[in-house]
CSV table of C-alpha atoms in Angstrom, one decimal:
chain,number,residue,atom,x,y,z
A,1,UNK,CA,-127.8,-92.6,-100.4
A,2,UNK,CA,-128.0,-91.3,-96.9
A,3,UNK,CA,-124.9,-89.3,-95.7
A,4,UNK,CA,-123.5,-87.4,-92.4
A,5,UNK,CA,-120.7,-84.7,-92.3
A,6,UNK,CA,-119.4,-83.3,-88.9
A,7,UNK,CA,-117.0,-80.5,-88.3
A,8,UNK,CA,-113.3,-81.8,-88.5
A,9,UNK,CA,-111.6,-82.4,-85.4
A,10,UNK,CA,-110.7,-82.7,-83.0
A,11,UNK,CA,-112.1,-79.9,-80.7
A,12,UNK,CA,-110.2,-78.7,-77.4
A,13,UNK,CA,-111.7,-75.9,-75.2
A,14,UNK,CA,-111.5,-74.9,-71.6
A,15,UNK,CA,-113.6,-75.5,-69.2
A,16,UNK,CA,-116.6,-73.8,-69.0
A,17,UNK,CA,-116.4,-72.3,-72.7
A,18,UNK,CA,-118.8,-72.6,-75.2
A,19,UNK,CA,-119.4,-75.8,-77.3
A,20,UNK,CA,-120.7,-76.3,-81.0
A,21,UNK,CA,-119.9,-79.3,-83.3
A,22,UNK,CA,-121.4,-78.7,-86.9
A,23,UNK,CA,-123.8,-81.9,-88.0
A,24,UNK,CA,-125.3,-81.4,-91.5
A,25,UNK,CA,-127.1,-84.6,-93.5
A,26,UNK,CA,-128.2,-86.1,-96.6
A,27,UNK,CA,-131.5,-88.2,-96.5
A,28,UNK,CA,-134.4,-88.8,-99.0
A,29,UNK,CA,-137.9,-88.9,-96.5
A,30,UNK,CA,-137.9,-87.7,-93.0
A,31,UNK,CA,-135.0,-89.1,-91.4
A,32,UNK,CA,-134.6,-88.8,-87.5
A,33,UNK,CA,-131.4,-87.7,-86.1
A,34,UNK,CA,-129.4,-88.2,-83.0
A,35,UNK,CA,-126.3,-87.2,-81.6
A,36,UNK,CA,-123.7,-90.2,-79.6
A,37,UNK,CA,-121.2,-89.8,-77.3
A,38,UNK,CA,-118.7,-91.9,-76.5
A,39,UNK,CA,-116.7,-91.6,-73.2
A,40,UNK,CA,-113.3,-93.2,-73.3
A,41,UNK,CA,-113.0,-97.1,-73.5
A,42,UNK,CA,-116.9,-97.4,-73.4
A,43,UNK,CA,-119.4,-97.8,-76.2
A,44,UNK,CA,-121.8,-95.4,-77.7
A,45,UNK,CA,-124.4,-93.8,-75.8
A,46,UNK,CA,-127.4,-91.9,-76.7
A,47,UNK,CA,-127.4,-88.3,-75.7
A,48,UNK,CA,-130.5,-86.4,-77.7
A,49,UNK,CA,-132.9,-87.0,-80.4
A,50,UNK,CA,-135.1,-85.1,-82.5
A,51,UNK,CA,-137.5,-86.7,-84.9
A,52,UNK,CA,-139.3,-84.1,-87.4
A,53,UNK,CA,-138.3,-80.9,-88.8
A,54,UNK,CA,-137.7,-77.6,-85.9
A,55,UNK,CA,-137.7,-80.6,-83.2
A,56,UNK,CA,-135.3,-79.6,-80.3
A,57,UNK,CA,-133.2,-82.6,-78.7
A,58,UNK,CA,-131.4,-81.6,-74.9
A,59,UNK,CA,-129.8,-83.7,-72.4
A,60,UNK,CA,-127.0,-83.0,-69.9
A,61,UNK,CA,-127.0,-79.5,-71.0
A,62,UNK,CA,-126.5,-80.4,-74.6
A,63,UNK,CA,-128.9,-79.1,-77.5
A,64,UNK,CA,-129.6,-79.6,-80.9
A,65,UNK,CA,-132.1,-78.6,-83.3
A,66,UNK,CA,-133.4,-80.2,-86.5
A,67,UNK,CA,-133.0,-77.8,-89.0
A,68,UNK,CA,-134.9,-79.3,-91.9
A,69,UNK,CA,-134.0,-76.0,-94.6
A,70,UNK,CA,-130.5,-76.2,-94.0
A,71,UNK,CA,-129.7,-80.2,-93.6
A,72,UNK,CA,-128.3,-79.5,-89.9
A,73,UNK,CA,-128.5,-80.7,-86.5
A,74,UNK,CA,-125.7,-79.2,-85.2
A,75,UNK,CA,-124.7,-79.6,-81.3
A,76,UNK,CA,-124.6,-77.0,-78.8
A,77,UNK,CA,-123.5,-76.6,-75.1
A,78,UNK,CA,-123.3,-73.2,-73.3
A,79,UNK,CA,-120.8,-74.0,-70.7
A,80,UNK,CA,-118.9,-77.6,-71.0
A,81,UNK,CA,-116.6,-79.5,-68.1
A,82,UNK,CA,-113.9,-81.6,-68.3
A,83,UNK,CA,-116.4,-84.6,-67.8
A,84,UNK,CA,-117.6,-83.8,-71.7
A,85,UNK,CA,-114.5,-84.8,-73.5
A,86,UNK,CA,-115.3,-87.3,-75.6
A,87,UNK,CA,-116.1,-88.5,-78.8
A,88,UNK,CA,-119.5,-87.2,-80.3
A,89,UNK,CA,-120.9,-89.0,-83.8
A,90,UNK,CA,-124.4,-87.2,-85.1
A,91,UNK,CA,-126.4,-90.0,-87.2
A,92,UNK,CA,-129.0,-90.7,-89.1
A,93,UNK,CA,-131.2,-93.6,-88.7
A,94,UNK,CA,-132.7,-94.1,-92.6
A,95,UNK,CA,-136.8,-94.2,-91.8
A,96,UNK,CA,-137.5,-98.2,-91.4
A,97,UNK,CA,-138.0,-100.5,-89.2
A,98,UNK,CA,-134.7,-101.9,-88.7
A,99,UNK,CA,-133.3,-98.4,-88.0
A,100,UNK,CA,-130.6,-98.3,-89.1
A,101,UNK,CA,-128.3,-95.8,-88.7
A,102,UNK,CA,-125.7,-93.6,-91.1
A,103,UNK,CA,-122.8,-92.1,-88.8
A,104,UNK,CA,-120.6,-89.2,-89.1
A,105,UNK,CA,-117.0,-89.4,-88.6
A,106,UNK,CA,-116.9,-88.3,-85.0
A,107,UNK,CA,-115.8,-85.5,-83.4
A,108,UNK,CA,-113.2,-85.7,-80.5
A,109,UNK,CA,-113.5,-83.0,-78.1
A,110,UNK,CA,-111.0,-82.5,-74.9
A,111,UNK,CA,-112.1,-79.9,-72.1
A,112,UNK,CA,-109.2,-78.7,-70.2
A,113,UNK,CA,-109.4,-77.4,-66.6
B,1,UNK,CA,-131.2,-101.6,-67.1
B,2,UNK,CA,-130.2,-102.9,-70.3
B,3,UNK,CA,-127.5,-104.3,-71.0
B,4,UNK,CA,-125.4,-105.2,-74.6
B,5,UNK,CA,-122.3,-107.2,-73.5
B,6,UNK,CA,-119.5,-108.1,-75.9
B,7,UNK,CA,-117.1,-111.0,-75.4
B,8,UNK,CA,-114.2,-109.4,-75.4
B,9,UNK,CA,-112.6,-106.4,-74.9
B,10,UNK,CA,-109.3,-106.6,-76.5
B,11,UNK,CA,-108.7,-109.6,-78.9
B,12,UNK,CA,-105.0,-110.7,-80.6
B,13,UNK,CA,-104.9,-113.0,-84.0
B,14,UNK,CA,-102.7,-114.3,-86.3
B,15,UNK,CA,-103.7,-113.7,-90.2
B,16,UNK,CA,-105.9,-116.0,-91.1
B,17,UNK,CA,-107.6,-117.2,-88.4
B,18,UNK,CA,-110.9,-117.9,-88.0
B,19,UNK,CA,-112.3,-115.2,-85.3
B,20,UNK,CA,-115.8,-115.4,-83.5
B,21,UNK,CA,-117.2,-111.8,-81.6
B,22,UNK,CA,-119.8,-112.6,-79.9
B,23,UNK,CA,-122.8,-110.2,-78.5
B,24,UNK,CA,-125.5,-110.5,-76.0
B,25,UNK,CA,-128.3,-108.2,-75.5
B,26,UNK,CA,-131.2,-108.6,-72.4
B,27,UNK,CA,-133.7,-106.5,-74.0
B,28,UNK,CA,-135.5,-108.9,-76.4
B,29,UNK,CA,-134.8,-106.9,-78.7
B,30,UNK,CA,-135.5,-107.9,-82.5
B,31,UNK,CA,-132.8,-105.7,-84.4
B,32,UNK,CA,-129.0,-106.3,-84.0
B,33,UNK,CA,-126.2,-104.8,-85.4
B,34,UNK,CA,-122.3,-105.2,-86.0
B,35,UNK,CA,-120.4,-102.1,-86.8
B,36,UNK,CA,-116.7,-101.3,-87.1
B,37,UNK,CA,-115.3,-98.0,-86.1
B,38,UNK,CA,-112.1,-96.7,-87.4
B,39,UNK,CA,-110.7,-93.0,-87.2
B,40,UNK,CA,-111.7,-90.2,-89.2
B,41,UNK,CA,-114.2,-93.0,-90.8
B,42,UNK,CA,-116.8,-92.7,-88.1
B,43,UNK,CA,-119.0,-96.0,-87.5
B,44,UNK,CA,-119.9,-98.5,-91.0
B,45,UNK,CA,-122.7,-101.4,-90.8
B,46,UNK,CA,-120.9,-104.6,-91.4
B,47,UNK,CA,-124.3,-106.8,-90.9
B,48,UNK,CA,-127.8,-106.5,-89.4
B,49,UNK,CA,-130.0,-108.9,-88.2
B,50,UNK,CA,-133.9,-108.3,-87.9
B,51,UNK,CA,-135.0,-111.9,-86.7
B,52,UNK,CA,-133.9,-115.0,-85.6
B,53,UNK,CA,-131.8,-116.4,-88.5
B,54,UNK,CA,-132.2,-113.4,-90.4
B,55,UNK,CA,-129.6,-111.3,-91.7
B,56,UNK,CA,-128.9,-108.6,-93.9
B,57,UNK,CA,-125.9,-107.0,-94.8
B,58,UNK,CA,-124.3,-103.7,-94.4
B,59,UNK,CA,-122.0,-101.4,-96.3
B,60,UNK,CA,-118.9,-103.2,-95.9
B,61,UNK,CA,-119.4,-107.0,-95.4
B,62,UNK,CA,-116.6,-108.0,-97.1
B,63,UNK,CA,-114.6,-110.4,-95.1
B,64,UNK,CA,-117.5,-110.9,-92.7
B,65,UNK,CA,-120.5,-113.0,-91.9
B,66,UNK,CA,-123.1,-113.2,-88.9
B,67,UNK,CA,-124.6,-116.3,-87.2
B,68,UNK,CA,-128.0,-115.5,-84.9
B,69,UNK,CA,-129.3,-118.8,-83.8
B,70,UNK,CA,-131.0,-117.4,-80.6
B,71,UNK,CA,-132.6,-113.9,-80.4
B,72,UNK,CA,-130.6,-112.3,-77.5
B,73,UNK,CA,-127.3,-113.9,-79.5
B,74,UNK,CA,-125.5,-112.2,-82.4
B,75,UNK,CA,-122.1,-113.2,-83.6
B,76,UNK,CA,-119.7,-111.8,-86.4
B,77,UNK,CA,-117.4,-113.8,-88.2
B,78,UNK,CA,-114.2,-113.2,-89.7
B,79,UNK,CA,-113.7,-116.3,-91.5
B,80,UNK,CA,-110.0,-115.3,-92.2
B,81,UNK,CA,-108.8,-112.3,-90.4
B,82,UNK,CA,-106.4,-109.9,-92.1
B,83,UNK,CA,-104.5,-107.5,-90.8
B,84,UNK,CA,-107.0,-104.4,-92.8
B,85,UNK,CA,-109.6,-105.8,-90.2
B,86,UNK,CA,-108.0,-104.3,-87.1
B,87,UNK,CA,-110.3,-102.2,-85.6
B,88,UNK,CA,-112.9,-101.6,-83.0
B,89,UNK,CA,-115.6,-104.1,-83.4
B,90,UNK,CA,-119.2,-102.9,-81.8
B,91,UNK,CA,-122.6,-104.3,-81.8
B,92,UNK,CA,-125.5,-102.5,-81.1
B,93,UNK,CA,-129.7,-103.3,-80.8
B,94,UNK,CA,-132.9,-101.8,-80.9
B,95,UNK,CA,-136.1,-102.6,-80.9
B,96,UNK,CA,-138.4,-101.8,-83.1
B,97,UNK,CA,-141.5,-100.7,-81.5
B,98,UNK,CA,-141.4,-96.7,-82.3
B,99,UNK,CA,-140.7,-95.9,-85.5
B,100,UNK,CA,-137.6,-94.2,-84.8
B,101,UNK,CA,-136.0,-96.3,-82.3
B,102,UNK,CA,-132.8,-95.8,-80.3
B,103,UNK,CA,-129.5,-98.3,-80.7
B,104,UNK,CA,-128.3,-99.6,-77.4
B,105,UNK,CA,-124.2,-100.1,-77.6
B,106,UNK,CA,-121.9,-102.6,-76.0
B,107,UNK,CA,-118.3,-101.7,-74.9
B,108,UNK,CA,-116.5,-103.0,-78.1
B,109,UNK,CA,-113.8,-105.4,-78.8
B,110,UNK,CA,-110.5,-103.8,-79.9
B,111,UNK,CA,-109.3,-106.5,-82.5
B,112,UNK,CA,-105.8,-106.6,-83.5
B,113,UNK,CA,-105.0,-109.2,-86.3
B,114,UNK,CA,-100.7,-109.6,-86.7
């Protein structure tokens, strides 16, 4: 079956240093792939998506690239702020039309000032 | 905007009652979904629904069943809560019109069963 593994946690960096949470997947077909963030006490958001193979996802500074010839879709950010902490889960949605999606654990990232 | 709204935040039973989460979504969407998310585990599907009164489950339904008499309205069940199901309870929906669609997240209930 489908499968996510992130980078163990949690992640704490200083603000303005340089971000990367590892993301790699198992998936028969051509999954899409998404990272979500989730800012304390709220529910999961969507930050970027990529949907074939060498697609780039980027939002709010944040980038990710499907790597299709090493399972990866790990998330980058070249300079993060304290705003960032929070928890980010790369998934898998499994091809269908119902979407669903395989999650990874989560990673928790703090950004101190 | 749209909107996935949860009925609770924080929720406190007894073992074994009988404990309704309700969710509301104002996108016509088709597809919902109950998760649980505990830590180190990430999120797991308890149950999805593709249609009115349709249901499928999810990797760990044990424990659990839905009700979705109305399209915007999905519910999760717990027809006799123990204390293993203490967690945080989020529903999510999509729609699904591109092939890879996006889930749209309420805020979660925290559910703490004593």
């Amino acid at each position: 079956g489908n499968s996510v593994t992130q980078m163990e946690g949690p992640v704490t960096l200083s603000e303005e240093a340089f971000l990367t949470i590892n993301c790699t997947y198992t998936a028969t077909g051509y999954p899409s792939l998404f990272w979500y963030v989730q800012y304390p006490g709220e529910g999961l958001q969507l930050l970027l998506k990529a949907t074939k193979a060498d697609d780039k996802g980027s939002n709010k500074g944040f980038e990710a690239t499907y790597r299709k010839e090493t399972t990866s879709f790990h998330l980058e950010k070249g300079s993060v702020q304290v705003s960032d902490s929070a928890v980010y889960f790369c998934a898998l949605s499994d091809g269908t039309s119902y979407g669903k999606l395989t999650f990874g654990q989560g990673t928790i990232l703090t950004v101190h000032p | 905007d749209v909107k996935v709204t949860q009925s609770s935040r924080y929720l406190v039973k007894r073992t074994g009652e009988k404990v309704f989460l309700e969710c509301v979504q104002d996108m016509d969407h088709e597809n919902m979904f109950w998760y649980r998310q505990d830590p180190g585990l990430g999120l797991r599907l308890i149950y999805f629904s593709y249609d009115v009164k349709m249901k499928e489950k999810g990797d760990i339904p044990e424990g659990y069943s839905v009700s979705r008499e109305k399209k915007e309205r999905f519910s999760l069940i717990l027809e006799s809560a123990s204390t293993n199901q203490t967690s945080m309870y989020l529903c999510a929906s999509s729609s699904p019109t591109t092939y890879q669609e996006t889930q749209y997240f309420g805020p979660g209930t925290r559910l703490l069963v004593l």
